[in-house]
Tab-separated table of C-alpha atoms and ligand atoms in Angstrom:
chain	number	residue	atom	x	y	z
A	1	MET	CA	-3.547	40.307	-17.309
A	2	SER	CA	-5.343	36.947	-17.015
A	3	LYS	CA	-9.012	37.110	-15.988
A	4	LYS	CA	-8.901	33.581	-14.596
A	5	LYS	CA	-9.707	32.829	-10.966
A	6	LYS	CA	-6.436	32.579	-9.048
A	7	LEU	CA	-5.722	29.538	-6.907
A	8	ASN	CA	-2.805	30.262	-4.581
A	9	LEU	CA	-0.654	27.204	-3.993
A	10	GLY	CA	1.647	26.292	-1.159
A	11	LEU	CA	3.863	23.323	-1.991
A	12	VAL	CA	5.577	21.306	0.759
A	13	GLY	CA	8.664	19.414	-0.438
A	14	TYR	CA	10.893	20.035	-3.413
A	15	GLY	CA	12.186	16.598	-4.349
A	16	PHE	CA	11.338	14.600	-7.463
A	17	MET	CA	7.586	14.901	-6.771
A	18	GLY	CA	7.773	18.609	-5.979
A	19	ARG	CA	9.220	19.034	-9.468
A	20	THR	CA	6.542	16.974	-11.201
A	21	HIS	CA	3.772	18.926	-9.436
A	22	SER	CA	5.372	22.328	-10.054
A	23	ASN	CA	5.776	21.520	-13.733
A	24	ALA	CA	2.093	20.556	-13.909
A	25	PHE	CA	0.893	23.723	-12.160
A	26	GLY	CA	3.017	25.829	-14.464
A	27	LYS	CA	1.894	24.206	-17.725
A	28	VAL	CA	-1.760	23.382	-17.161
A	29	ASN	CA	-3.264	26.684	-18.311
A	30	GLN	CA	-1.175	26.722	-21.459
A	31	PHE	CA	-2.794	23.525	-22.712
A	32	PHE	CA	-6.206	23.345	-21.015
A	33	ASP	CA	-8.915	25.995	-21.106
A	34	LEU	CA	-9.872	26.337	-17.447
A	35	GLU	CA	-11.577	28.875	-15.232
A	36	TYR	CA	-8.911	28.552	-12.525
A	37	GLU	CA	-5.236	29.367	-12.707
A	38	PRO	CA	-2.722	28.044	-10.155
A	39	VAL	CA	-0.386	30.681	-8.724
A	40	LEU	CA	2.911	29.408	-7.347
A	41	LYS	CA	2.678	31.437	-4.116
A	42	ALA	CA	5.064	29.593	-1.826
A	43	VAL	CA	7.214	26.499	-1.487
A	44	CYS	CA	8.255	25.095	1.868
A	45	ALA	CA	11.161	22.897	2.964
A	46	ARG	CA	13.571	22.897	5.897
A	47	ASP	CA	16.768	23.901	4.066
A	48	ALA	CA	16.476	27.682	3.458
A	49	ASP	CA	19.120	27.867	0.702
A	50	LYS	CA	17.864	24.849	-1.203
A	51	VAL	CA	14.216	25.879	-0.999
A	52	GLN	CA	15.109	29.381	-2.239
A	53	ALA	CA	17.030	27.857	-5.163
A	54	PHE	CA	13.999	25.684	-5.975
A	55	ALA	CA	11.684	28.720	-5.755
A	56	ASN	CA	13.938	30.644	-8.149
A	57	GLN	CA	14.086	27.785	-10.624
A	58	TRP	CA	10.350	27.040	-10.682
A	59	GLY	CA	9.004	30.560	-10.175
A	60	TYR	CA	7.547	30.414	-6.644
A	61	GLU	CA	6.905	33.885	-5.230
A	62	SER	CA	8.073	33.118	-1.677
A	63	VAL	CA	9.526	30.437	0.572
A	64	GLU	CA	8.839	29.054	4.042
A	65	THR	CA	10.976	26.714	6.137
A	66	ASP	CA	8.184	25.618	8.506
A	67	TRP	CA	5.077	24.012	7.014
A	68	ARG	CA	2.990	25.292	9.941
A	69	LYS	CA	3.664	28.855	8.835
A	70	LEU	CA	2.702	27.940	5.291
A	71	VAL	CA	-0.560	26.329	6.422
A	72	GLY	CA	-1.302	29.404	8.559
A	73	ARG	CA	-0.907	31.859	5.671
A	74	LYS	CA	-4.113	33.632	4.660
A	75	ASP	CA	-2.946	34.034	1.073
A	76	ILE	CA	-2.731	30.260	0.469
A	77	ASP	CA	-5.806	28.408	-0.880
A	78	LEU	CA	-4.337	24.970	-1.442
A	79	ILE	CA	-1.633	22.930	0.263
A	80	ASP	CA	0.139	20.425	-1.954
A	81	ILE	CA	2.065	17.763	-0.008
A	82	ALA	CA	5.076	16.371	-1.842
A	83	SER	CA	7.204	15.668	1.221
A	84	PRO	CA	8.093	12.176	2.548
A	85	ASN	CA	5.314	9.834	3.659
A	86	ASN	CA	5.777	10.306	7.431
A	87	THR	CA	4.834	13.996	7.075
A	88	HIS	CA	1.593	13.529	5.115
A	89	GLU	CA	-0.869	13.060	7.962
A	90	GLU	CA	0.164	15.979	10.158
A	91	ILE	CA	0.314	18.459	7.291
A	92	ALA	CA	-2.911	17.286	5.625
A	93	VAL	CA	-4.911	17.349	8.846
A	94	ALA	CA	-3.637	20.834	9.766
A	95	ALA	CA	-4.273	22.103	6.233
A	96	ALA	CA	-7.837	20.747	6.233
A	97	ARG	CA	-8.507	22.292	9.647
A	98	ALA	CA	-7.263	25.613	8.264
A	99	GLY	CA	-9.833	25.273	5.476
A	100	LYS	CA	-7.295	24.705	2.682
A	101	MET	CA	-7.813	22.401	-0.254
A	102	VAL	CA	-5.317	19.518	0.021
A	103	LEU	CA	-3.447	17.529	-2.602
A	104	CYS	CA	-1.212	14.741	-1.304
A	105	GLU	CA	1.440	12.494	-2.826
A	106	LYS	CA	0.881	8.752	-2.666
A	107	PRO	CA	0.595	6.679	-0.583
A	108	LEU	CA	-1.886	8.791	1.368
A	109	GLY	CA	-0.783	7.651	4.841
A	110	MET	CA	1.951	5.413	6.227
A	111	ASN	CA	-0.950	2.989	6.844
A	112	GLY	CA	-4.750	2.834	6.849
A	113	ALA	CA	-5.081	4.299	10.363
A	114	GLU	CA	-3.257	7.472	9.322
A	115	ALA	CA	-5.142	7.667	6.048
A	116	LEU	CA	-8.493	7.340	7.857
A	117	ARG	CA	-7.652	10.328	10.064
A	118	MET	CA	-6.743	12.295	6.941
A	119	VAL	CA	-10.025	11.348	5.255
A	120	LYS	CA	-11.984	12.401	8.347
A	121	ALA	CA	-10.171	15.744	8.443
A	122	VAL	CA	-10.838	16.692	4.805
A	123	GLU	CA	-14.411	15.403	4.877
A	124	LYS	CA	-15.173	17.259	8.142
A	125	ALA	CA	-13.709	20.458	6.717
A	126	GLY	CA	-15.456	19.856	3.385
A	127	VAL	CA	-12.316	20.780	1.437
A	128	PRO	CA	-11.510	19.502	-2.076
A	129	ASN	CA	-8.854	16.787	-1.916
A	130	MET	CA	-6.931	14.482	-4.214
A	131	VAL	CA	-4.090	11.940	-4.082
A	132	TRP	CA	-1.432	11.967	-6.805
A	133	TYR	CA	-1.965	8.499	-8.262
A	134	ASN	CA	-0.884	9.882	-11.601
A	135	TYR	CA	-1.033	6.687	-13.695
A	136	ARG	CA	-4.828	6.967	-13.765
A	137	ARG	CA	-4.238	9.831	-16.152
A	138	VAL	CA	-2.132	8.150	-18.790
A	139	PRO	CA	-4.309	8.486	-21.935
A	140	ALA	CA	-3.947	4.769	-22.750
A	141	VAL	CA	-5.022	3.774	-19.225
A	142	VAL	CA	-8.016	6.120	-19.445
A	143	LEU	CA	-8.963	4.500	-22.752
A	144	ALA	CA	-8.742	1.108	-21.023
A	145	LYS	CA	-11.176	2.433	-18.405
A	146	HIS	CA	-13.591	3.591	-21.128
A	147	LEU	CA	-13.452	0.208	-22.876
A	148	ILE	CA	-14.112	-1.659	-19.621
A	149	ASP	CA	-16.970	0.687	-18.654
A	150	GLU	CA	-18.513	0.208	-22.118
A	151	GLY	CA	-18.595	-3.525	-21.378
A	152	ARG	CA	-16.262	-4.440	-24.244
A	153	LEU	CA	-14.336	-6.936	-22.161
A	154	GLY	CA	-17.462	-8.594	-20.797
A	155	ARG	CA	-17.076	-10.489	-17.565
A	156	ILE	CA	-13.570	-9.982	-16.200
A	157	PHE	CA	-11.650	-13.099	-15.176
A	158	HIS	CA	-8.095	-11.906	-14.553
A	159	TYR	CA	-6.177	-8.791	-13.514
A	160	ARG	CA	-2.366	-8.920	-13.596
A	161	ALA	CA	-0.056	-6.081	-12.572
A	162	LYS	CA	3.681	-5.653	-12.017
A	163	PHE	CA	5.898	-2.717	-11.097
A	164	LEU	CA	9.556	-3.636	-11.521
A	165	GLN	CA	12.636	-1.555	-10.734
A	166	ASP	CA	16.311	-2.260	-10.012
A	167	TRP	CA	17.712	0.849	-8.301
A	168	THR	CA	18.335	-0.556	-4.788
A	169	ILE	CA	20.222	-3.743	-5.642
A	170	SER	CA	23.607	-2.430	-4.485
A	171	LYS	CA	24.243	-3.331	-0.853
A	172	ASP	CA	26.338	-0.168	-0.537
A	173	LEU	CA	23.353	2.110	-1.087
A	174	PRO	CA	22.591	3.867	2.203
A	175	GLN	CA	19.110	4.228	3.639
A	176	GLY	CA	17.587	7.526	4.764
A	177	GLY	CA	18.237	11.147	3.928
A	178	ALA	CA	17.409	13.143	0.819
A	179	GLY	CA	16.547	10.963	-2.159
A	180	LEU	CA	16.861	7.733	-0.169
A	181	TRP	CA	14.122	8.125	2.445
A	182	ARG	CA	12.101	5.496	0.542
A	183	LEU	CA	14.510	2.925	2.016
A	184	ASP	CA	13.903	4.059	5.608
A	185	VAL	CA	10.826	2.350	7.055
A	186	ASN	CA	10.312	5.054	9.675
A	187	VAL	CA	9.891	7.630	6.927
A	188	ALA	CA	8.330	5.563	4.140
A	189	GLY	CA	6.074	3.238	6.188
A	190	SER	CA	6.876	0.289	3.909
A	191	GLY	CA	9.001	-0.484	0.871
A	192	VAL	CA	7.704	-1.397	-2.563
A	193	THR	CA	4.287	-2.265	-1.121
A	194	GLY	CA	3.446	1.371	-0.382
A	195	ASP	CA	5.630	2.899	-3.067
A	196	LEU	CA	4.964	0.766	-6.148
A	197	LEU	CA	2.190	-1.753	-5.474
A	198	ALA	CA	0.071	1.165	-4.254
A	199	HIS	CA	0.079	2.525	-7.829
A	200	CYS	CA	-0.933	-0.885	-9.211
A	201	ILE	CA	-3.695	-1.227	-6.612
A	202	ASP	CA	-5.090	2.264	-7.211
A	203	THR	CA	-5.314	1.694	-10.960
A	204	ALA	CA	-6.685	-1.821	-10.462
A	205	MET	CA	-9.520	-0.748	-8.180
A	206	TRP	CA	-10.335	2.151	-10.505
A	207	LEU	CA	-10.545	-0.209	-13.480
A	208	ASN	CA	-11.917	-3.360	-11.877
A	209	GLY	CA	-13.556	-2.431	-8.540
A	210	GLY	CA	-12.804	-3.336	-4.933
A	211	ILE	CA	-10.448	-6.021	-3.626
A	212	ASP	CA	-11.854	-8.333	-0.932
A	213	LYS	CA	-8.889	-10.380	0.243
A	214	VAL	CA	-5.218	-11.006	-0.377
A	215	THR	CA	-2.454	-13.459	0.344
A	216	ALA	CA	1.046	-12.072	0.116
A	217	MET	CA	4.771	-12.602	0.481
A	218	THR	CA	7.456	-9.973	0.953
A	219	GLU	CA	11.237	-10.125	1.183
A	220	THR	CA	14.009	-7.815	2.337
A	221	PHE	CA	17.055	-8.966	0.392
A	222	ILE	CA	19.565	-6.575	1.966
A	223	LYS	CA	19.051	-6.825	5.715
A	224	GLN	CA	21.319	-3.988	6.868
A	225	ARG	CA	22.401	-0.708	5.315
A	226	PRO	CA	24.317	2.334	6.517
A	227	HIS	CA	21.910	5.112	7.484
A	228	ALA	CA	22.700	8.378	5.721
A	229	LEU	CA	21.616	10.485	8.723
A	230	THR	CA	23.121	8.529	11.655
A	231	GLY	CA	26.160	7.157	9.817
A	232	LYS	CA	25.502	3.779	11.527
A	233	VAL	CA	24.750	0.445	9.893
A	234	GLU	CA	21.096	-0.198	10.728
A	235	LYS	CA	18.518	-2.930	10.158
A	236	VAL	CA	16.496	-2.424	6.987
A	237	GLY	CA	12.764	-2.379	7.768
A	238	ILE	CA	11.285	-2.011	4.309
A	239	ASP	CA	10.157	-4.746	1.933
A	240	ASP	CA	12.390	-4.904	-1.159
A	241	ALA	CA	9.954	-7.152	-3.017
A	242	SER	CA	6.270	-7.831	-2.513
A	243	ALA	CA	3.867	-10.094	-4.365
A	244	PHE	CA	0.276	-11.028	-3.693
A	245	LEU	CA	-2.751	-12.858	-4.975
A	246	ALA	CA	-6.097	-11.106	-4.690
A	247	ARG	CA	-9.790	-11.714	-5.138
A	248	PHE	CA	-11.809	-8.794	-6.481
A	249	SER	CA	-15.431	-8.266	-5.436
A	250	ASN	CA	-16.509	-8.910	-9.055
A	251	GLY	CA	-15.172	-12.463	-8.823
A	252	SER	CA	-11.986	-11.914	-10.848
A	253	LEU	CA	-8.602	-13.200	-9.709
A	254	ALA	CA	-5.452	-11.115	-9.594
A	255	THR	CA	-1.714	-11.309	-9.242
A	256	PHE	CA	0.381	-8.299	-8.266
A	257	GLU	CA	4.157	-8.032	-7.998
A	258	ALA	CA	6.561	-5.192	-7.218
A	259	THR	CA	10.287	-5.208	-6.650
A	260	ARG	CA	13.349	-3.004	-6.765
A	261	TYR	CA	15.492	-6.080	-7.551
A	262	ALA	CA	14.500	-6.846	-11.146
A	263	ARG	CA	17.829	-6.142	-12.839
A	264	GLY	CA	17.309	-4.276	-16.096
A	265	HIS	CA	13.883	-2.856	-15.295
A	266	LYS	CA	13.659	0.816	-14.334
A	267	ALA	CA	9.935	1.526	-13.953
A	268	LEU	CA	8.250	-1.345	-15.723
A	269	TYR	CA	4.654	-0.928	-14.643
A	270	THR	CA	2.530	-3.359	-16.647
A	271	LEU	CA	-1.067	-4.398	-16.395
A	272	GLU	CA	-3.186	-6.931	-18.229
A	273	ILE	CA	-6.892	-7.604	-17.941
A	274	ASN	CA	-8.565	-10.646	-19.468
A	275	GLY	CA	-12.306	-10.614	-20.041
A	276	GLU	CA	-14.750	-12.967	-21.693
A	277	GLN	CA	-14.860	-10.938	-24.915
A	278	ALA	CA	-11.561	-9.051	-24.957
A	279	SER	CA	-8.240	-8.417	-23.257
A	280	ILE	CA	-6.232	-5.270	-22.600
A	281	SER	CA	-2.584	-4.840	-21.814
A	282	TRP	CA	-0.479	-1.749	-21.087
A	283	ASP	CA	3.161	-1.032	-20.302
A	284	LEU	CA	4.573	2.168	-18.787
A	285	HIS	CA	7.791	1.857	-20.827
A	286	ASP	CA	5.601	2.178	-23.933
A	287	LEU	CA	2.919	4.283	-22.290
A	288	HIS	CA	1.327	5.712	-25.418
A	289	ARG	CA	0.225	2.296	-26.697
A	290	LEU	CA	-2.711	0.174	-25.610
A	291	GLN	CA	-2.749	-3.472	-26.624
A	292	PHE	CA	-6.262	-4.714	-27.305
A	293	PHE	CA	-7.493	-8.138	-28.335
A	294	ASP	CA	-11.138	-8.468	-29.355
A	295	HIS	CA	-12.558	-11.959	-29.749
A	296	LYS	CA	-15.417	-10.448	-31.797
A	297	ASP	CA	-13.030	-9.592	-34.632
A	298	GLU	CA	-13.308	-11.688	-37.791
A	299	GLY	CA	-11.444	-14.943	-37.121
A	300	ARG	CA	-8.998	-14.661	-40.023
A	301	LEU	CA	-7.780	-11.264	-38.839
A	302	ARG	CA	-8.157	-11.704	-35.102
A	303	GLY	CA	-5.099	-10.717	-33.104
A	304	TRP	CA	-3.642	-8.189	-30.677
A	305	ARG	CA	-3.940	-4.594	-31.905
A	306	SER	CA	-1.355	-2.085	-30.794
A	307	VAL	CA	-3.245	1.193	-30.668
A	308	HIS	CA	-1.096	4.318	-30.789
A	309	ILE	CA	-2.837	6.676	-28.372
A	310	THR	CA	-2.088	10.003	-30.038
A	311	ASP	CA	-5.277	10.873	-31.930
A	312	SER	CA	-7.472	13.773	-30.957
A	313	ASP	CA	-10.306	11.405	-30.071
A	314	HIS	CA	-8.100	9.675	-27.491
A	315	PRO	CA	-8.368	10.872	-23.873
A	316	TYR	CA	-6.629	14.250	-23.293
A	317	MET	CA	-4.858	14.118	-26.674
A	318	LYS	CA	-6.733	16.950	-28.369
A	319	ASN	CA	-5.010	19.263	-25.877
A	320	TRP	CA	-1.557	18.275	-27.086
A	321	TRP	CA	0.153	17.921	-30.444
A	322	VAL	CA	-0.954	16.567	-33.807
A	323	PRO	CA	-1.791	12.841	-34.266
A	324	GLY	CA	1.244	10.582	-34.174
A	325	LEU	CA	3.204	12.747	-31.728
A	326	GLN	CA	3.531	11.338	-28.251
A	327	ILE	CA	3.358	12.711	-24.742
A	328	GLY	CA	4.964	11.294	-21.597
A	329	TYR	CA	5.131	10.832	-17.846
A	330	GLU	CA	4.980	14.499	-16.850
A	331	HIS	CA	1.715	14.967	-18.742
A	332	THR	CA	-0.110	12.638	-16.350
A	333	PHE	CA	0.429	15.203	-13.580
A	334	ILE	CA	-0.745	18.031	-15.863
A	335	HIS	CA	-3.904	16.023	-16.607
A	336	GLN	CA	-4.496	15.526	-12.916
A	337	VAL	CA	-4.263	19.263	-12.213
A	338	ALA	CA	-6.486	20.025	-15.218
A	339	ASP	CA	-9.147	17.613	-13.926
A	340	PHE	CA	-8.865	18.996	-10.404
A	341	LEU	CA	-9.312	22.592	-11.592
A	342	ALA	CA	-12.208	21.649	-13.881
A	343	GLY	CA	-13.747	19.836	-10.894
A	344	LEU	CA	-13.606	23.038	-8.833
A	345	THR	CA	-15.617	24.768	-11.542
A	346	ASP	CA	-18.141	21.912	-11.775
A	347	GLY	CA	-18.326	21.538	-8.000
A	348	LYS	CA	-17.297	17.894	-8.316
A	349	VAL	CA	-13.622	17.119	-7.853
A	350	PRO	CA	-12.772	13.782	-9.520
A	351	GLY	CA	-10.761	11.005	-7.867
A	352	PRO	CA	-8.546	9.710	-6.591
A	353	SER	CA	-9.920	11.354	-3.455
A	354	PHE	CA	-8.448	10.870	0.008
A	355	ARG	CA	-11.143	8.199	0.464
A	356	ASP	CA	-9.797	6.370	-2.609
A	357	GLY	CA	-6.280	6.734	-1.171
A	358	LEU	CA	-7.541	5.183	2.068
A	359	ALA	CA	-8.959	2.211	0.131
A	360	THR	CA	-5.512	1.601	-1.373
A	361	ASP	CA	-3.837	1.906	2.037
A	362	HIS	CA	-6.281	-0.705	3.356
A	363	VAL	CA	-5.122	-3.108	0.625
A	364	THR	CA	-1.420	-2.456	1.288
A	365	ASP	CA	-2.057	-2.968	5.035
A	366	ALA	CA	-3.707	-6.314	4.252
A	367	VAL	CA	-0.756	-7.260	2.008
A	368	LEU	CA	1.770	-6.564	4.785
A	369	LYS	CA	-0.410	-8.321	7.355
A	370	SER	CA	-0.721	-11.386	5.144
A	371	ALA	CA	3.020	-11.460	4.437
A	372	ALA	CA	3.561	-11.595	8.211
A	373	SER	CA	0.768	-14.054	9.050
A	374	GLY	CA	1.163	-16.335	6.034
A	375	LYS	CA	-2.646	-16.333	5.713
A	376	TRP	CA	-5.307	-14.840	3.477
A	377	GLU	CA	-6.323	-11.467	4.971
A	378	LYS	CA	-9.528	-9.521	4.414
A	379	VAL	CA	-9.271	-5.941	3.189
A	380	SER	CA	-10.896	-3.414	5.502
A	381	ARG	CA	-13.622	-1.263	3.923
A	382	LYS	CA	-13.907	1.248	6.815
B	401	SOE	C1	10.153	5.119	-6.877
B	401	SOE	O1	11.314	4.951	-7.553
B	401	SOE	C2	9.172	5.932	-7.740
B	401	SOE	O2	9.712	7.187	-7.987
B	401	SOE	C3	7.841	6.065	-7.032
B	401	SOE	O3	7.970	6.763	-5.797
B	401	SOE	C4	6.848	6.747	-7.940
B	401	SOE	O4	5.590	6.859	-7.316
B	401	SOE	C5	6.742	5.931	-9.229
B	401	SOE	O5	5.839	6.540	-10.101
B	401	SOE	C6	8.079	5.786	-9.892
B	401	SOE	O6	8.985	5.230	-8.970
């Protein structure tokens, strides 16, 4: 019998993200030596048969079909929100008021106003909180953060990020319903701005500090789609593509682009940072490599290094296999849980906090505002 402190989890939502979180909760104690151990107490979703099947597959002890009942349960310590974006605020606020710790999928709110109410609720309740911006926990991206914080890049001039996909190009794809709610603006809040650019923005502000202002353009290429729930052809309200220029507070300039219309690209999240002394570049399709160029290298041998991030002195890697053997996407969620649990022990839960999630929502709000106004828009810091 494990002597670890039990942390009873209640998961809301069993889609793609419910699976990534459940996998992380299940694996974390096998690879990380932690005081706390997550217990898969309950999973909640509206469809009783499907949620029971999910519970059986992932090992949850019980099911609920109403999140209010889950939040009201005395045997639950932490509510993990992996349901669609339009449910985040209500569940998070209720969970915080009930004194539960709260983890929430990204983006935190449908917009900054929602996210601010969520921040106020968790901060008032004083409950540990985190947003699942998982790419902060790719070992190569963490190494990039260390190199920047050590000053190896020197003054930063440029930040460049893209997140390219191609899964919504077909005009026959419906909007709404299971698996396709990201196309329904009433459920998602926005399109690629909140879904994909939000990842780029979270990582960017973590690596390079705050963003002051943006100028953006968005496009909806397919204007109408059948709605899976109503059966009617309805106007599409999401942005299919979104691009913006930004000015960071540290004086660097940035370009960001996200689309679901880049034929051939499935989840091509790339970032590049150019500093006075060095540059860094990273690519999610090759996530265990960090490209590094150091101007201080001897001239004859100067060039881009492709560092294979699998050694035990690379972030998180001593917890995995032997050098040379790679890890993947699902490990970023395991790292996030490991850091969260370690933070409970230390009394200092690391980011991204709900407040960090709010900062990203403020940028995406400014992006959408600028796309509508055609002007540069300031990013709120409230
Ligand atoms: C959309 O396709 C999606 O699944 C996002 O919702 C995730 O946040 C991203 O990591 C991968 O793409």
